[in-house]
mmCIF file of C-alpha atoms in Angstrom:
data_model
loop_
_atom_site.group_PDB
_atom_site.id
_atom_site.type_symbol
_atom_site.label_atom_id
_atom_site.label_comp_id
_atom_site.label_asym_id
_atom_site.label_seq_id
_atom_site.Cartn_x
_atom_site.Cartn_y
_atom_site.Cartn_z
ATOM 1 C CA MET A 241 -61.908 132.597 -36.789
ATOM 2 C CA PHE A 242 -59.008 132.097 -34.423
ATOM 3 C CA THR A 243 -61.011 133.060 -31.349
ATOM 4 C CA ASN A 244 -63.506 130.755 -32.145
ATOM 5 C CA ARG A 245 -61.282 127.701 -32.705
ATOM 6 C CA SER A 246 -59.418 128.610 -29.298
ATOM 7 C CA THR A 247 -62.590 128.656 -27.217
ATOM 8 C CA SER A 248 -63.906 125.398 -28.832
ATOM 9 C CA ARG A 249 -60.466 123.803 -27.706
ATOM 10 C CA ARG A 250 -60.798 125.206 -24.394
ATOM 11 C CA LEU A 251 -64.517 123.798 -24.040
ATOM 12 C CA THR A 252 -63.143 120.288 -25.274
ATOM 13 C CA LEU A 253 -60.169 120.202 -22.579
ATOM 14 C CA THR A 254 -62.550 121.200 -19.914
ATOM 15 C CA ALA A 255 -65.023 118.658 -20.938
ATOM 16 C CA ALA A 256 -62.309 116.078 -20.934
ATOM 17 C CA ALA A 257 -61.109 116.936 -17.564
ATOM 18 C CA SER A 258 -64.492 116.862 -15.966
ATOM 19 C CA ALA A 259 -65.185 113.397 -17.436
ATOM 20 C CA CYS A 260 -61.830 112.105 -16.020
ATOM 21 C CA ALA A 261 -62.666 113.622 -12.492
ATOM 22 C CA LEU A 262 -66.173 112.036 -12.749
ATOM 23 C CA ALA A 263 -64.549 108.652 -13.568
ATOM 24 C CA LEU A 264 -62.260 108.992 -10.661
ATOM 25 C CA LEU A 265 -64.905 109.632 -8.122
ATOM 26 C CA THR A 266 -67.223 106.877 -9.646
ATOM 27 C CA ALA A 267 -64.145 104.419 -9.302
ATOM 28 C CA CYS A 268 -63.567 105.287 -5.655
ATOM 29 C CA ALA A 269 -67.400 105.157 -4.664
ATOM 30 C CA GLU A 270 -67.481 101.509 -6.082
ATOM 31 C CA THR A 271 -64.386 100.474 -3.830
ATOM 32 C CA GLY A 272 -65.778 102.199 -0.731
ATOM 33 C CA ALA A 273 -62.292 103.925 -0.324
ATOM 34 C CA PRO A 274 -62.672 107.740 0.680
ATOM 35 C CA THR A 275 -61.372 110.262 -1.659
ATOM 36 C CA SER A 276 -59.435 113.335 -0.546
ATOM 37 C CA ALA A 277 -61.198 116.509 -2.083
ATOM 38 C CA LEU A 278 -57.715 118.084 -2.342
ATOM 39 C CA THR A 279 -55.371 115.600 -3.986
ATOM 40 C CA GLY A 280 -57.883 113.105 -5.461
ATOM 41 C CA THR A 281 -55.946 110.310 -3.785
ATOM 42 C CA THR A 282 -57.983 107.433 -1.943
ATOM 43 C CA ASP A 283 -57.219 106.174 1.522
ATOM 44 C CA ALA A 284 -57.711 102.237 2.088
ATOM 45 C CA PRO A 285 -59.954 101.520 5.029
ATOM 46 C CA THR A 286 -58.060 100.404 8.011
ATOM 47 C CA ALA A 287 -58.533 97.110 9.335
ATOM 48 C CA THR A 288 -59.719 96.542 12.909
ATOM 49 C CA GLY A 289 -58.173 93.774 14.953
ATOM 50 C CA ALA A 290 -57.166 92.619 18.475
ATOM 51 C CA SER A 291 -54.409 95.270 18.501
ATOM 52 C CA GLU A 292 -56.945 97.901 18.634
ATOM 53 C CA ARG A 293 -58.783 96.251 21.673
ATOM 54 C CA PRO A 294 -55.942 95.286 23.975
ATOM 55 C CA SER A 295 -58.435 94.683 26.917
ATOM 56 C CA ALA A 296 -59.539 91.640 24.768
ATOM 57 C CA SER A 297 -56.041 90.074 24.904
ATOM 58 C CA PHE A 298 -55.185 87.643 27.705
ATOM 59 C CA ASN A 299 -53.091 84.609 28.391
ATOM 60 C CA ALA A 300 -52.836 81.899 30.949
ATOM 61 C CA ALA A 301 -50.913 83.987 33.286
ATOM 62 C CA ASP A 302 -53.884 86.526 33.334
ATOM 63 C CA ILE A 303 -56.361 83.634 34.005
ATOM 64 C CA ALA A 304 -54.268 82.197 36.799
ATOM 65 C CA PHE A 305 -53.751 85.677 38.553
ATOM 66 C CA ALA A 306 -57.569 86.488 38.566
ATOM 67 C CA GLN A 307 -58.460 82.906 39.550
ATOM 68 C CA MET A 308 -56.049 82.898 42.272
ATOM 69 C CA MET A 309 -56.285 86.370 43.591
ATOM 70 C CA ILE A 310 -60.049 86.105 43.960
ATOM 71 C CA PRO A 311 -59.930 83.683 46.774
ATOM 72 C CA HIS A 312 -56.689 85.462 48.053
ATOM 73 C CA HIS A 313 -58.823 88.536 48.448
ATOM 74 C CA ARG A 314 -61.977 86.949 49.827
ATOM 75 C CA GLN A 315 -59.679 85.674 52.770
ATOM 76 C CA ALA A 316 -58.082 89.029 53.283
ATOM 77 C CA VAL A 317 -61.803 90.539 53.369
ATOM 78 C CA GLU A 318 -62.867 87.833 55.936
ATOM 79 C CA MET A 319 -59.794 88.617 57.987
ATOM 80 C CA ALA A 320 -60.652 92.360 58.001
ATOM 81 C CA GLY A 321 -64.137 91.696 58.593
ATOM 82 C CA LEU A 322 -63.138 89.977 62.019
ATOM 83 C CA ALA A 323 -61.415 93.284 63.049
ATOM 84 C CA GLY A 324 -64.618 95.263 63.569
ATOM 85 C CA THR A 325 -65.549 93.435 66.794
ATOM 86 C CA ARG A 326 -62.184 91.965 67.961
ATOM 87 C CA ALA A 327 -59.566 94.248 67.509
ATOM 88 C CA SER A 328 -58.673 96.738 70.486
ATOM 89 C CA ASP A 329 -56.551 99.058 68.717
ATOM 90 C CA PRO A 330 -58.337 101.751 66.429
ATOM 91 C CA ARG A 331 -55.552 101.772 64.042
ATOM 92 C CA VAL A 332 -55.927 98.368 63.556
ATOM 93 C CA ARG A 333 -59.701 98.575 62.781
ATOM 94 C CA LYS A 334 -59.055 101.601 60.274
ATOM 95 C CA LEU A 335 -56.380 99.507 58.434
ATOM 96 C CA ALA A 336 -58.760 96.709 58.198
ATOM 97 C CA ALA A 337 -61.795 98.684 57.192
ATOM 98 C CA GLU A 338 -59.423 100.259 54.290
ATOM 99 C CA ILE A 339 -58.307 96.496 53.323
ATOM 100 C CA GLU A 340 -61.926 95.467 52.940
ATOM 101 C CA ALA A 341 -62.915 98.533 51.021
ATOM 102 C CA ALA A 342 -60.164 98.279 48.548
ATOM 103 C CA GLN A 343 -60.410 94.412 47.823
ATOM 104 C CA ALA A 344 -64.067 93.638 47.798
ATOM 105 C CA PRO A 345 -64.366 95.813 44.585
ATOM 106 C CA GLU A 346 -61.473 94.252 43.120
ATOM 107 C CA ILE A 347 -62.957 90.733 43.634
ATOM 108 C CA ALA A 348 -65.759 91.919 41.388
ATOM 109 C CA THR A 349 -63.754 93.319 38.963
ATOM 110 C CA MET A 350 -61.424 90.027 38.625
ATOM 111 C CA THR A 351 -64.917 88.065 38.597
ATOM 112 C CA GLY A 352 -65.962 89.898 35.627
ATOM 113 C CA TRP A 353 -62.760 89.497 33.655
ATOM 114 C CA LEU A 354 -63.247 85.663 34.159
ATOM 115 C CA ALA A 355 -66.833 85.933 32.969
ATOM 116 C CA ASP A 356 -65.678 87.935 29.835
ATOM 117 C CA TRP A 357 -62.887 85.500 29.127
ATOM 118 C CA GLY A 358 -65.193 82.456 29.433
ATOM 119 C CA ARG A 359 -63.244 81.036 32.346
ATOM 120 C CA PRO A 360 -64.415 79.791 35.676
ATOM 121 C CA VAL A 361 -63.763 81.477 38.865
ATOM 122 C CA ALA A 362 -61.585 79.311 41.133
ATOM 123 C CA PRO A 363 -63.663 77.997 44.103
ATOM 124 C CA GLY A 364 -62.836 78.906 47.579
ATOM 125 C CA GLU A 365 -65.626 80.574 49.648
ATOM 126 C CA GLY A 366 -65.031 81.075 53.419
ATOM 127 C CA HIS A 367 -62.448 78.698 54.578
ATOM 128 C CA GLU A 368 -62.888 76.089 51.899
ATOM 129 C CA GLY A 369 -59.564 75.482 49.578
ATOM 130 C CA HIS A 370 -57.452 77.363 52.018
ATOM 131 C CA GLU A 371 -54.936 74.604 52.793
ATOM 132 C CA GLY A 372 -53.083 73.205 49.895
ATOM 133 C CA SER A 373 -54.325 75.983 47.537
ATOM 134 C CA GLY A 374 -50.617 76.698 46.257
ATOM 135 C CA MET A 375 -51.494 80.454 46.766
ATOM 136 C CA PRO A 376 -48.730 82.235 48.740
ATOM 137 C CA GLY A 377 -49.722 83.692 51.982
ATOM 138 C CA MET A 378 -52.963 82.054 52.360
ATOM 139 C CA MET A 379 -53.893 81.167 55.876
ATOM 140 C CA SER A 380 -54.778 77.539 56.752
ATOM 141 C CA GLU A 381 -57.999 76.415 58.433
ATOM 142 C CA ALA A 382 -56.580 76.376 61.871
ATOM 143 C CA ASP A 383 -54.845 79.709 61.463
ATOM 144 C CA MET A 384 -58.267 81.171 60.686
ATOM 145 C CA ALA A 385 -59.948 79.569 63.517
ATOM 146 C CA ARG A 386 -57.268 80.752 66.120
ATOM 147 C CA LEU A 387 -58.047 84.275 64.591
ATOM 148 C CA GLU A 388 -61.480 84.035 65.107
ATOM 149 C CA LYS A 389 -61.071 83.222 68.830
ATOM 150 C CA ALA A 390 -58.756 85.628 69.548
ATOM 151 C CA LYS A 391 -59.673 89.150 71.191
ATOM 152 C CA GLY A 392 -58.132 92.579 72.202
ATOM 153 C CA LYS A 393 -54.130 92.891 71.881
ATOM 154 C CA GLU A 394 -53.694 89.195 71.141
ATOM 155 C CA PHE A 395 -56.161 89.671 68.035
ATOM 156 C CA ASP A 396 -54.318 92.917 67.123
ATOM 157 C CA ARG A 397 -50.956 90.939 67.054
ATOM 158 C CA MET A 398 -52.105 87.937 65.358
ATOM 159 C CA PHE A 399 -54.171 89.778 62.731
ATOM 160 C CA LEU A 400 -51.063 92.116 61.733
ATOM 161 C CA GLU A 401 -48.809 89.135 61.613
ATOM 162 C CA MET A 402 -51.269 87.093 59.605
ATOM 163 C CA MET A 403 -52.081 89.983 57.317
ATOM 164 C CA ILE A 404 -48.387 91.021 56.585
ATOM 165 C CA ALA A 405 -47.703 87.291 55.276
ATOM 166 C CA HIS A 406 -51.022 87.418 53.347
ATOM 167 C CA HIS A 407 -49.986 90.721 51.757
ATOM 168 C CA GLN A 408 -46.362 89.325 51.061
ATOM 169 C CA GLY A 409 -48.211 86.357 49.217
ATOM 170 C CA ALA A 410 -50.512 88.885 47.211
ATOM 171 C CA VAL A 411 -47.261 91.107 46.164
ATOM 172 C CA GLU A 412 -45.440 87.818 44.831
ATOM 173 C CA MET A 413 -48.574 86.982 43.027
ATOM 174 C CA ALA A 414 -48.703 90.500 41.403
ATOM 175 C CA GLY A 415 -45.019 90.162 40.334
ATOM 176 C CA THR A 416 -45.730 86.974 38.696
ATOM 177 C CA GLU A 417 -48.757 88.812 36.683
ATOM 178 C CA LEU A 418 -46.389 91.541 35.700
ATOM 179 C CA THR A 419 -43.455 89.209 34.375
ATOM 180 C CA LYS A 420 -45.819 86.801 32.671
ATOM 181 C CA GLY A 421 -49.220 88.543 31.985
ATOM 182 C CA VAL A 422 -50.376 90.401 29.082
ATOM 183 C CA ASN A 423 -53.874 91.785 29.786
ATOM 184 C CA PRO A 424 -53.425 95.581 30.226
ATOM 185 C CA GLN A 425 -56.160 95.897 32.857
ATOM 186 C CA ALA A 426 -54.807 92.753 34.939
ATOM 187 C CA ARG A 427 -51.330 94.215 34.790
ATOM 188 C CA GLN A 428 -52.549 97.517 35.901
ATOM 189 C CA LEU A 429 -54.375 95.999 38.821
ATOM 190 C CA ALA A 430 -51.085 93.862 39.837
ATOM 191 C CA GLU A 431 -49.201 97.212 40.010
ATOM 192 C CA THR A 432 -51.892 98.705 42.171
ATOM 193 C CA ILE A 433 -51.787 95.655 44.413
ATOM 194 C CA GLU A 434 -48.048 95.503 44.507
ATOM 195 C CA ARG A 435 -47.740 99.329 45.485
ATOM 196 C CA THR A 436 -50.544 99.534 47.983
ATOM 197 C CA GLN A 437 -49.991 96.285 49.775
ATOM 198 C CA ARG A 438 -46.108 97.245 50.224
ATOM 199 C CA ALA A 439 -47.275 100.359 51.633
ATOM 200 C CA GLU A 440 -49.618 98.543 54.043
ATOM 201 C CA ILE A 441 -46.891 95.985 55.050
ATOM 202 C CA GLU A 442 -44.925 98.819 56.254
ATOM 203 C CA ARG A 443 -47.676 100.365 58.329
ATOM 204 C CA MET A 444 -48.462 96.901 59.983
ATOM 205 C CA ARG A 445 -44.829 96.511 60.763
ATOM 206 C CA GLN A 446 -44.791 99.742 62.310
ATOM 207 C CA LEU A 447 -47.911 98.808 64.393
ATOM 208 C CA LEU A 448 -46.321 95.735 65.572
ATOM 209 C CA GLY A 449 -43.100 97.743 66.694
ATOM 210 C CA ARG A 450 -45.321 99.999 68.793
ATOM 211 C CA SER A 451 -47.242 97.524 70.422
#
């Protein structure tokens, strides 16, 4: 008799525990929260927000950086393109080709950012918008006309002097982005521009010293 009563009690307790476990699982399923198989605890779903997508974050400084650097790069590419047929020093032609190869893709990248941000690309094709642009290091229309007419060693000297000033302006703009910008991709590009163009400035100064 004692054994039958003990067995009945164990069966009753087991059934009760199973019912509690079933109730817990049902409650979790209704709330959509995952249940731990080991502890029976629930983990609330994590909300997704802008902090998880930092590339979507941008401010006025990021916009200005892209809008100003695009025409700035375009002018550098234009200047570099002249070196192919006008420069006499192969080192100048090599540097110009490197500048063009680096900055043309960066123009496309920044144009893509502005499209994603719903902002227009600043005007400035060719020589338009160079004077009075407010962008440091930009050559005027007169400067570009003089460079286009130069050839040989005269071109080499003018190109190097102008490109040094142009690069210094880009470094200044990159520094502003690093101080005020928040977009990770824009800041990363600013760091690249600052590093690479400082190195190119040094190369150009050395070339001027050897001429």
